[in-house]
Amino acid sequence: MINPFTDEYFMKKALQEAEAAFDKGEIPVGAIIVIDNKIIARSHNLTELLNDVTAHAEMQSITAAANFLGGKYLIGCTLYVTLEPCQMCAGALYWSQISKIVYGATDDNRGYVKMGTQLHPKTKVVNGILADEAADLMKRFFAEKRK
């Protein structure tokens, strides 16, 4: 039997969240957290709406997933996020001990890799999943902002 719950499947769900952010004038980053093929948290950037620089998609999803699970650790969970996490989000992901992070587009300017931030040693990382779609959404957003 073919498993329909692939990284691409869940990244499409994260891209839907990024589109919601785009529609609200937020930087279009979307995130979901999955455990046992079930989405337990979903969010997108809310920094403008909440006037809060920490209201990144990943931070919102970490909080929602922890509340769902009733604990602060996200062991057994996978984060799907459309853009490589920043240093702040990578730090929160480190402390959450999330098991896997899957991201789309890399952030060559502010991503955790460029900034030298380490993730938890047990966290597995997969990148480049639907990267073109995620990057195109970001490019479209900033092109519209420059008009």
Coordinates of N, CA and C in Angstrom, one line a residue:
M1 N 0.8 -1.2 0.0 CA 0.0 0.0 0.0 C 0.9 1.2 0.0
I2 N 0.5 2.2 -0.8 CA 1.3 3.5 -0.9 C 0.9 4.4 0.3
N3 N 1.9 4.9 0.9 CA 1.6 5.9 2.0 C 1.4 7.3 1.4
P4 N 0.1 7.8 1.5 CA -0.1 9.2 1.0 C 0.5 10.3 1.8
F5 N 0.9 10.0 3.0 CA 1.4 11.0 3.9 C 2.9 11.2 3.8
T6 N 3.3 11.8 2.7 CA 4.7 12.0 2.4 C 5.1 13.4 2.9
D7 N 6.4 13.7 2.8 CA 6.9 15.0 3.1 C 6.2 16.1 2.2
E8 N 6.1 15.7 0.9 CA 5.4 16.6 0.0 C 4.0 16.9 0.4
Y9 N 3.3 15.9 0.8 CA 1.9 16.0 1.2 C 1.8 17.1 2.3
F10 N 2.6 16.9 3.4 CA 2.5 17.8 4.5 C 3.1 19.2 4.2
M11 N 4.1 19.3 3.3 CA 4.6 20.6 2.9 C 3.5 21.4 2.1
K12 N 2.7 20.7 1.4 CA 1.6 21.4 0.7 C 0.7 22.0 1.7
K13 N 0.5 21.4 2.9 CA -0.4 21.9 3.9 C 0.3 23.2 4.5
A14 N 1.6 23.1 4.7 CA 2.4 24.3 5.2 C 2.3 25.4 4.2
L15 N 2.4 25.1 2.9 CA 2.3 26.1 1.9 C 0.9 26.8 1.9
Q16 N -0.2 26.0 2.2 CA -1.5 26.7 2.4 C -1.5 27.7 3.5
E17 N -0.8 27.4 4.6 CA -0.6 28.3 5.7 C 0.2 29.6 5.2
A18 N 1.2 29.4 4.4 CA 2.0 30.5 3.9 C 1.2 31.4 3.0
E19 N 0.3 30.8 2.2 CA -0.6 31.5 1.4 C -1.6 32.4 2.2
A20 N -2.0 31.8 3.4 CA -2.9 32.6 4.3 C -2.1 33.8 4.8
A21 N -0.8 33.6 5.2 CA 0.0 34.7 5.6 C 0.1 35.8 4.5
F22 N 0.4 35.3 3.3 CA 0.5 36.3 2.2 C -0.8 37.1 2.0
D23 N -1.9 36.5 2.1 CA -3.2 37.1 2.0 C -3.4 38.2 3.1
K24 N -2.8 38.0 4.2 CA -2.9 39.0 5.3 C -1.8 40.0 5.3
G25 N -0.9 40.0 4.3 CA 0.2 41.0 4.3 C 1.3 40.6 5.2
E26 N 1.3 39.3 5.6 CA 2.4 38.8 6.5 C 3.5 38.2 5.6
I27 N 4.7 38.2 6.0 CA 5.7 37.4 5.2 C 5.2 36.0 5.1
P28 N 5.2 35.4 3.9 CA 4.5 34.2 3.7 C 5.3 32.9 4.1
V29 N 5.3 32.7 5.4 CA 5.9 31.5 5.9 C 4.8 30.7 6.6
G30 N 4.7 29.4 6.3 CA 3.7 28.6 7.0 C 4.3 27.4 7.6
A31 N 3.7 26.9 8.7 CA 4.3 25.7 9.4 C 3.1 24.9 9.9
I32 N 3.4 23.6 9.9 CA 2.5 22.6 10.6 C 3.4 21.6 11.4
I33 N 2.8 21.1 12.4 CA 3.5 20.0 13.2 C 2.6 18.8 13.1
V34 N 3.3 17.7 12.9 CA 2.6 16.4 12.7 C 3.2 15.4 13.6
I35 N 2.3 14.5 14.1 CA 2.7 13.3 14.9 C 1.8 12.2 14.4
D36 N 2.5 11.1 14.1 CA 1.7 9.9 13.7 C 0.8 10.2 12.5
N37 N 1.3 11.0 11.5 CA 0.6 11.4 10.3 C -0.7 12.2 10.6
K38 N -0.7 12.8 11.8 CA -1.8 13.7 12.2 C -1.3 15.1 12.4
I39 N -2.0 16.1 11.8 CA -1.6 17.5 12.0 C -2.1 17.9 13.4
I40 N -1.2 18.3 14.3 CA -1.6 18.7 15.6 C -1.5 20.2 15.8
A41 N -0.8 20.9 14.9 CA -0.6 22.4 15.0 C -0.4 22.9 13.6
R42 N -0.9 24.1 13.3 CA -0.7 24.8 12.1 C -0.7 26.3 12.3
S43 N 0.1 27.0 11.6 CA 0.2 28.4 11.8 C 0.9 29.0 10.6
H44 N 0.9 30.4 10.6 CA 1.7 31.1 9.7 C 2.2 32.4 10.4
N45 N 3.0 33.1 9.8 CA 3.6 34.3 10.4 C 2.4 35.2 10.8
L46 N 2.6 35.8 12.0 CA 1.6 36.7 12.5 C 2.3 38.0 13.1
T47 N 3.5 38.3 12.7 CA 4.3 39.3 13.3 C 3.6 40.7 13.1
E48 N 3.0 40.9 12.0 CA 2.4 42.2 11.7 C 1.0 42.3 12.5
L49 N 0.2 41.3 12.4 CA -1.1 41.3 13.1 C -0.9 41.5 14.6
L50 N 0.0 40.7 15.2 CA 0.2 40.8 16.6 C 1.2 41.8 17.1
N51 N 1.8 42.5 16.1 CA 2.9 43.5 16.4 C 3.9 42.8 17.4
D52 N 4.4 41.6 17.0 CA 5.2 40.8 17.8 C 6.3 40.2 16.9
V53 N 7.6 40.5 17.1 CA 8.6 40.0 16.3 C 8.9 38.5 16.5
T54 N 8.3 38.0 17.6 CA 8.5 36.5 17.9 C 7.4 35.7 17.3
A55 N 6.4 36.3 16.7 CA 5.2 35.6 16.2 C 5.4 34.9 14.8
H56 N 6.6 34.2 14.7 CA 6.9 33.5 13.5 C 6.0 32.2 13.5
A57 N 5.8 31.7 12.3 CA 5.0 30.5 12.1 C 5.5 29.3 12.9
E58 N 6.8 29.1 13.0 CA 7.3 28.0 13.8 C 7.0 28.2 15.3
M59 N 7.1 29.4 15.8 CA 6.9 29.7 17.2 C 5.4 29.4 17.6
Q60 N 4.5 29.9 16.7 CA 3.1 29.7 16.9 C 2.8 28.2 16.9
S61 N 3.4 27.5 16.0 CA 3.1 26.0 15.9 C 3.7 25.2 17.1
I62 N 4.9 25.6 17.5 CA 5.5 25.0 18.7 C 4.6 25.1 19.9
T63 N 4.1 26.3 20.1 CA 3.2 26.5 21.3 C 1.9 25.7 21.1
A64 N 1.3 25.7 19.9 CA 0.0 25.0 19.7 C 0.3 23.5 19.9
A65 N 1.4 23.0 19.4 CA 1.7 21.5 19.5 C 1.9 21.1 21.0
A66 N 2.7 21.9 21.7 CA 2.9 21.7 23.1 C 1.6 21.7 23.9
N67 N 0.7 22.6 23.6 CA -0.6 22.6 24.2 C -1.4 21.4 23.9
F68 N -1.4 21.0 22.6 CA -2.1 19.8 22.2 C -1.6 18.5 23.0
L69 N -0.3 18.4 23.0 CA 0.3 17.3 23.7 C 0.3 17.3 25.2
G70 N 0.2 18.5 25.7 CA 0.2 18.6 27.2 C 1.6 18.6 27.8
G71 N 2.6 19.0 27.0 CA 4.0 19.0 27.5 C 4.8 19.8 26.6
K72 N 6.0 20.2 27.0 CA 6.8 21.1 26.3 C 7.7 20.4 25.2
Y73 N 7.9 19.1 25.3 CA 8.7 18.4 24.4 C 7.9 17.8 23.2
L74 N 8.5 18.0 22.0 CA 7.9 17.5 20.8 C 8.6 16.3 20.2
I75 N 8.9 15.4 21.1 CA 9.6 14.2 20.6 C 8.5 13.3 19.9
G76 N 8.9 12.8 18.7 CA 8.0 12.1 17.8 C 7.3 13.0 16.8
C77 N 7.5 14.3 16.9 CA 6.9 15.2 16.0 C 7.8 15.6 14.9
T78 N 7.1 16.1 13.8 CA 7.8 16.6 12.6 C 7.3 18.0 12.4
L79 N 8.1 19.0 12.2 CA 7.8 20.3 11.8 C 7.9 20.4 10.3
Y80 N 6.9 20.9 9.6 CA 7.0 21.2 8.2 C 6.9 22.7 8.1
V81 N 7.9 23.3 7.5 CA 7.9 24.8 7.4 C 8.4 25.2 6.0
T82 N 7.8 26.2 5.5 CA 8.1 26.6 4.1 C 9.5 27.2 3.9
L83 N 10.0 27.8 4.9 CA 11.3 28.5 4.9 C 12.2 28.0 6.0
E84 N 13.4 27.9 5.7 CA 14.4 27.5 6.7 C 14.2 28.3 8.0
P85 N 14.1 27.7 9.1 CA 13.9 28.5 10.4 C 15.1 29.5 10.6
C86 N 14.7 30.5 11.3 CA 15.7 31.5 11.7 C 16.4 31.1 13.0
Q87 N 17.3 31.8 13.4 CA 18.1 31.5 14.6 C 17.2 31.4 15.9
M88 N 16.2 32.3 16.0 CA 15.3 32.3 17.1 C 14.5 31.0 17.1
C89 N 13.9 30.7 16.0 CA 13.0 29.5 15.9 C 13.8 28.3 16.0
A90 N 15.0 28.2 15.5 CA 15.9 27.1 15.7 C 16.2 26.8 17.1
G91 N 16.4 27.9 17.9 CA 16.7 27.8 19.3 C 15.5 27.2 20.0
A92 N 14.3 27.7 19.7 CA 13.1 27.1 20.3 C 12.9 25.6 19.9
L93 N 13.2 25.3 18.7 CA 13.1 23.9 18.2 C 14.1 23.1 18.9
Y94 N 15.3 23.6 19.2 CA 16.3 22.9 19.9 C 15.7 22.5 21.3
W95 N 15.2 23.5 22.0 CA 14.6 23.2 23.4 C 13.4 22.3 23.3
S96 N 12.7 22.3 22.3 CA 11.5 21.4 22.2 C 11.9 20.0 21.9
Q97 N 13.1 19.7 21.5 CA 13.6 18.4 21.2 C 12.8 17.7 20.1
I98 N 12.3 18.6 19.1 CA 11.5 18.0 18.0 C 12.3 17.0 17.3
S99 N 11.7 15.9 16.8 CA 12.4 14.8 16.2 C 12.8 15.1 14.8
K100 N 12.0 15.9 14.0 CA 12.4 16.1 12.6 C 11.9 17.4 12.2
I101 N 12.7 18.1 11.3 CA 12.3 19.3 10.7 C 12.4 19.2 9.2
V102 N 11.4 19.5 8.5 CA 11.4 19.5 7.0 C 11.1 20.9 6.6
Y103 N 12.0 21.5 5.8 CA 11.8 22.8 5.3 C 11.9 22.9 3.8
G104 N 11.3 23.9 3.2 CA 11.3 24.1 1.8 C 12.5 24.9 1.3
A105 N 12.3 26.2 1.2 CA 13.3 27.1 0.7 C 14.4 27.4 1.8
T106 N 15.6 27.5 1.4 CA 16.7 27.9 2.3 C 16.6 29.5 2.4
D107 N 17.1 29.9 3.6 CA 17.2 31.4 3.8 C 18.7 31.7 3.9
D108 N 19.3 32.1 2.8 CA 20.7 32.3 2.8 C 21.2 33.6 3.6
N109 N 20.2 34.4 4.0 CA 20.6 35.6 4.8 C 20.4 35.4 6.2
R110 N 19.2 34.8 6.6 CA 18.9 34.8 8.1 C 18.5 33.4 8.6
G111 N 18.8 32.4 7.8 CA 18.5 31.0 8.2 C 19.5 30.5 9.3
Y112 N 19.0 29.5 10.0 CA 19.8 29.0 11.2 C 21.2 28.5 10.7
V113 N 21.2 27.9 9.5 CA 22.5 27.4 9.0 C 23.5 28.5 8.8
K114 N 23.1 29.6 8.2 CA 24.0 30.7 7.9 C 24.4 31.4 9.2
M115 N 23.5 31.4 10.2 CA 23.8 32.0 11.5 C 24.6 31.1 12.4
G116 N 24.8 29.9 12.0 CA 25.6 29.0 12.8 C 24.9 28.4 14.1
T117 N 23.6 28.4 14.0 CA 22.8 27.9 15.2 C 22.7 26.4 15.0
Q118 N 22.8 25.7 16.2 CA 22.7 24.2 16.2 C 21.3 23.8 16.6
L119 N 20.9 22.7 16.0 CA 19.7 22.1 16.4 C 20.0 21.0 17.4
H120 N 19.0 20.4 18.1 CA 19.2 19.3 19.0 C 19.9 18.2 18.2
P121 N 20.8 17.5 18.9 CA 21.6 16.4 18.2 C 20.7 15.3 17.6
K122 N 19.5 15.1 18.2 CA 18.6 14.0 17.8 C 17.6 14.4 16.7
T123 N 17.6 15.7 16.3 CA 16.7 16.2 15.3 C 17.2 15.9 14.0
K124 N 16.4 15.3 13.2 CA 16.7 15.0 11.8 C 16.2 16.2 10.9
V125 N 17.0 16.5 9.9 CA 16.6 17.7 9.0 C 16.5 17.2 7.6
V126 N 15.5 17.6 6.9 CA 15.3 17.4 5.5 C 15.0 18.7 4.9
N127 N 15.7 19.1 3.8 CA 15.4 20.4 3.2 C 15.2 20.3 1.7
G128 N 14.6 21.3 1.1 CA 14.4 21.4 -0.3 C 13.1 20.8 -0.7
I129 N 12.2 20.5 0.2 CA 10.9 19.9 -0.2 C 10.0 21.0 -0.6
L130 N 9.6 21.0 -1.9 CA 8.8 22.0 -2.6 C 9.4 23.4 -2.4
A131 N 10.7 23.4 -2.5 CA 11.5 24.7 -2.3 C 11.1 25.7 -3.3
D132 N 10.9 25.3 -4.6 CA 10.6 26.3 -5.6 C 9.3 27.0 -5.3
E133 N 8.3 26.2 -4.9 CA 7.0 26.8 -4.6 C 7.1 27.8 -3.5
A134 N 7.8 27.4 -2.4 CA 8.0 28.3 -1.3 C 8.8 29.6 -1.6
A135 N 9.9 29.4 -2.4 CA 10.7 30.6 -2.8 C 9.9 31.5 -3.7
D136 N 9.1 30.9 -4.6 CA 8.3 31.7 -5.5 C 7.3 32.6 -4.8
L137 N 6.7 32.0 -3.7 CA 5.7 32.8 -2.9 C 6.4 34.0 -2.2
M138 N 7.6 33.7 -1.7 CA 8.4 34.8 -1.1 C 8.7 35.9 -2.1
K139 N 9.2 35.5 -3.2 CA 9.6 36.5 -4.3 C 8.4 37.3 -4.7
R140 N 7.2 36.6 -4.9 CA 6.0 37.4 -5.2 C 5.6 38.4 -4.2
F141 N 5.7 37.9 -2.9 CA 5.4 38.8 -1.8 C 6.2 40.1 -1.8
F142 N 7.6 39.9 -1.9 CA 8.5 41.1 -1.8 C 8.4 41.9 -3.1
A143 N 8.1 41.3 -4.2 CA 7.9 42.1 -5.5 C 6.7 43.0 -5.3
E144 N 5.6 42.5 -4.7 CA 4.4 43.3 -4.5 C 4.7 44.4 -3.5
K145 N 5.5 44.1 -2.5 CA 5.8 45.2 -1.4 C 6.6 46.3 -2.1
R146 N 7.4 46.0 -3.1 CA 8.3 47.0 -3.7 C 7.5 47.9 -4.7
K147 N 6.3 47.5 -5.0 CA 5.5 48.3 -6.0 C 5.1 49.7 -5.4

